[in-house]
mmCIF file of C-alpha atoms in Angstrom:
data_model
loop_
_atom_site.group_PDB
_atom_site.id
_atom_site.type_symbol
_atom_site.label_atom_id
_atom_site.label_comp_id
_atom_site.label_asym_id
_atom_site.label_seq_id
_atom_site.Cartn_x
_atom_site.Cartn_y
_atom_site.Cartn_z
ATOM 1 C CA UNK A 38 13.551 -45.367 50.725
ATOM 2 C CA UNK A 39 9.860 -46.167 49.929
ATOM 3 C CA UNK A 40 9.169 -42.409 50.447
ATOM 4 C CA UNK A 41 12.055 -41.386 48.495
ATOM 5 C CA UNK A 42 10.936 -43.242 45.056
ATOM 6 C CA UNK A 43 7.357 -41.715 46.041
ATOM 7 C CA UNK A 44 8.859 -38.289 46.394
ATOM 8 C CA UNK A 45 10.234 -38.689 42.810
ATOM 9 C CA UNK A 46 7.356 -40.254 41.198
ATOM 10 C CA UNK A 47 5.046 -37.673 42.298
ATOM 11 C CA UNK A 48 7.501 -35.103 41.368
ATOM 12 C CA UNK A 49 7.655 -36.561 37.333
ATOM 13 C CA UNK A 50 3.827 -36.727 37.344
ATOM 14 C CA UNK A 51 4.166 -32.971 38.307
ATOM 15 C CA UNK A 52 6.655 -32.343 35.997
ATOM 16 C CA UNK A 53 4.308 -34.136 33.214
ATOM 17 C CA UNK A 54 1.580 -32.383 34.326
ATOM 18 C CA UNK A 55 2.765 -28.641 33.961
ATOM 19 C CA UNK A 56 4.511 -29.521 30.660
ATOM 20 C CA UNK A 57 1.029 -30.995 29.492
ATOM 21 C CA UNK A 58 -0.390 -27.320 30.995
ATOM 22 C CA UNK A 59 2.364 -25.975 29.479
ATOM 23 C CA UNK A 60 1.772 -27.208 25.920
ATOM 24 C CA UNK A 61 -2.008 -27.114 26.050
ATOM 25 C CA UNK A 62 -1.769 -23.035 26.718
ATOM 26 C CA UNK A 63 0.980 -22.495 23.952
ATOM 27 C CA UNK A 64 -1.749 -24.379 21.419
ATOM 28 C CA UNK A 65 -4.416 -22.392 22.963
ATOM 29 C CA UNK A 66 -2.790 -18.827 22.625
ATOM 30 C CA UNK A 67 -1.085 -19.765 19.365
ATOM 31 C CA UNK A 68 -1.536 -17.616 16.083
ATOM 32 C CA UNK A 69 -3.615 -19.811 13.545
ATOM 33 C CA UNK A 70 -1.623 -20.069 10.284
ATOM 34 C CA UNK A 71 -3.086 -18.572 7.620
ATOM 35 C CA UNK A 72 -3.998 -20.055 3.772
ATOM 36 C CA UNK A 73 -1.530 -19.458 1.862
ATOM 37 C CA UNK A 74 -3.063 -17.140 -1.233
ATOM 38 C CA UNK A 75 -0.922 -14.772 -2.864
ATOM 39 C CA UNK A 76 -1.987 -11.091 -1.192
ATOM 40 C CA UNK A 77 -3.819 -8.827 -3.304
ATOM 41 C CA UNK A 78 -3.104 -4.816 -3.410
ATOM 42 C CA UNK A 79 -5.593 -2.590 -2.737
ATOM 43 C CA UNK A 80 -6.914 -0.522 -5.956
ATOM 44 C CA UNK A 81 -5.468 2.500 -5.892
ATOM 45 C CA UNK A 82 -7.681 3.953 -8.655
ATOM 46 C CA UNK A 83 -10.624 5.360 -5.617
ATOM 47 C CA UNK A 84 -7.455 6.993 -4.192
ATOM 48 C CA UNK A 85 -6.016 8.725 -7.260
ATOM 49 C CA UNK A 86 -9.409 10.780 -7.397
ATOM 50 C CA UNK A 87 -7.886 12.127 -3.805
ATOM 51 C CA UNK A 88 -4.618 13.387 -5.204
ATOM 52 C CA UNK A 89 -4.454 16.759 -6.913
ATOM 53 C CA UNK A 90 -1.652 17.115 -9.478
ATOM 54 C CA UNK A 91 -0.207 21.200 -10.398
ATOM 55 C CA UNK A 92 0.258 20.795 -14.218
ATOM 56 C CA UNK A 93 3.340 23.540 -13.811
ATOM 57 C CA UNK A 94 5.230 22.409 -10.843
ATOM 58 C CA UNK A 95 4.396 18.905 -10.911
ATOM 59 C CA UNK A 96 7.219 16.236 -12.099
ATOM 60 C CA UNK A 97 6.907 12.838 -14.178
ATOM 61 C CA UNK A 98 5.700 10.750 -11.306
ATOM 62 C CA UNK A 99 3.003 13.129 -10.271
ATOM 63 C CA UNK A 100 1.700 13.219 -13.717
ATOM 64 C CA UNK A 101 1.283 10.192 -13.749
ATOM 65 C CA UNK A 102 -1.570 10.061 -11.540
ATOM 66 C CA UNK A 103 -3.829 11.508 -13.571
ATOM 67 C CA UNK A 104 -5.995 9.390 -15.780
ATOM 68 C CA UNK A 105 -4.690 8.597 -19.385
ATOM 69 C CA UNK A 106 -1.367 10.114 -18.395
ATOM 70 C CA UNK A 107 1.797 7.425 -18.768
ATOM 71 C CA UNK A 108 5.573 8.039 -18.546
ATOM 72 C CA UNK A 109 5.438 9.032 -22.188
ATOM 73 C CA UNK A 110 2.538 11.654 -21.653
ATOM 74 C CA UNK A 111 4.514 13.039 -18.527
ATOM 75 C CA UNK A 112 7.104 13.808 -20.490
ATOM 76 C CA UNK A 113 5.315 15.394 -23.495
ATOM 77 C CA UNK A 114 3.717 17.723 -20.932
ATOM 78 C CA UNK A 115 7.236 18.093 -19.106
ATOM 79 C CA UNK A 116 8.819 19.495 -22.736
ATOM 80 C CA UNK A 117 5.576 21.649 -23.246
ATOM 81 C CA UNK A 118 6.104 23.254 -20.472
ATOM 82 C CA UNK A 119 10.012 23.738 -20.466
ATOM 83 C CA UNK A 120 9.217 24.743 -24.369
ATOM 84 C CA UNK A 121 6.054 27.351 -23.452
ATOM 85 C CA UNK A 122 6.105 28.104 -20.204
ATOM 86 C CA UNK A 123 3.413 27.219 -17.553
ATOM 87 C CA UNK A 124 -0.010 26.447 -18.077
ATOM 88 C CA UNK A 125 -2.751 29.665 -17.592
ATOM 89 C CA UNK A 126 -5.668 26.877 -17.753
ATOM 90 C CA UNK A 127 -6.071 23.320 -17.088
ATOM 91 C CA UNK A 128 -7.723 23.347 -20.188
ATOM 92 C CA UNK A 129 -4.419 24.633 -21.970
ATOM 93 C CA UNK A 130 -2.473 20.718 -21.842
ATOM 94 C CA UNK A 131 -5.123 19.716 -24.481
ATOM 95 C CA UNK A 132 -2.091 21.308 -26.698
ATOM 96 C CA UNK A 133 0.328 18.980 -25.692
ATOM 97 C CA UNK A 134 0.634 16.300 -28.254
ATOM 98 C CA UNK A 135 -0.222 13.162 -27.249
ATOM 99 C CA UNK A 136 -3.251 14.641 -24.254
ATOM 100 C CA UNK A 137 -6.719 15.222 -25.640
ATOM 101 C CA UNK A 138 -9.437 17.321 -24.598
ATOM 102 C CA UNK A 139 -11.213 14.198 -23.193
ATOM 103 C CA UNK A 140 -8.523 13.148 -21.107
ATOM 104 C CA UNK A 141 -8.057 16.833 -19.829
ATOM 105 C CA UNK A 142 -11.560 16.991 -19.156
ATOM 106 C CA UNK A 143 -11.000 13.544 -17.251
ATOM 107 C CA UNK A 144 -8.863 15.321 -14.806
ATOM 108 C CA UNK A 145 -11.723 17.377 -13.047
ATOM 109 C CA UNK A 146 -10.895 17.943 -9.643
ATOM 110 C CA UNK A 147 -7.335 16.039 -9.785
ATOM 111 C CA UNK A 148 -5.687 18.576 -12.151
ATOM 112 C CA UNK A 149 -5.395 22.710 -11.125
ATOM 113 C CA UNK A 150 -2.799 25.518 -12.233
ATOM 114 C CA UNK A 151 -2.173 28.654 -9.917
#
């Protein structure tokens, strides 16, 4: 009997023993929890000087893009052009009520016509 009750000692002190193992690797390996700050977007300004808008194919959304150009904008130059056809020059939305020559000349390199 004597070796019996050893038996099951040593086999709870094993038992104990991986569990401690056990728990110390799962706090080891474990993610860290980060603070909890609200997450900031990236600017997307730099990356709107990548994106090149066609003033006659281009819709709302794509007019958008370009600098000084808002949903109401977009659709001004959307109605220009269903009213007088495409553009032959970037240079030509500075007709479109509501765009000025500055902000066409703020498009430079985002705004093209074929």
């Amino acid at each position: 009997m004597p070796d019996k009750k050893r038996r099951e000692r040593l086999f709870l002190l094993l038992c104990l023993a991986v569990a401690g193992a056990c728990a110390g690797l799962a706090f080891r390996f474990a993610v860290p929890l980060r603070s909890q700050k609200p997450q900031t977007l990236p600017d997307t300004k730099e990356l709107a000087a990548y994106t090149q808008v066609e003033l006659n194919t281009a819709d709302a959304d794509a007019l958008c893009t370009l600098p000084g150009v808002g949903p109401r904008n977009a659709q001004a130059i959307l109605d220009y052009r269903a009213q007088y056809g495409p553009f032959a020059q970037v240079k030509d939305a500075a007709q479109v009520p509501g765009i000025t020559q500055a902000m066409v000349d703020s498009w430079a390199g985002q705004a093209y016509v074929r």
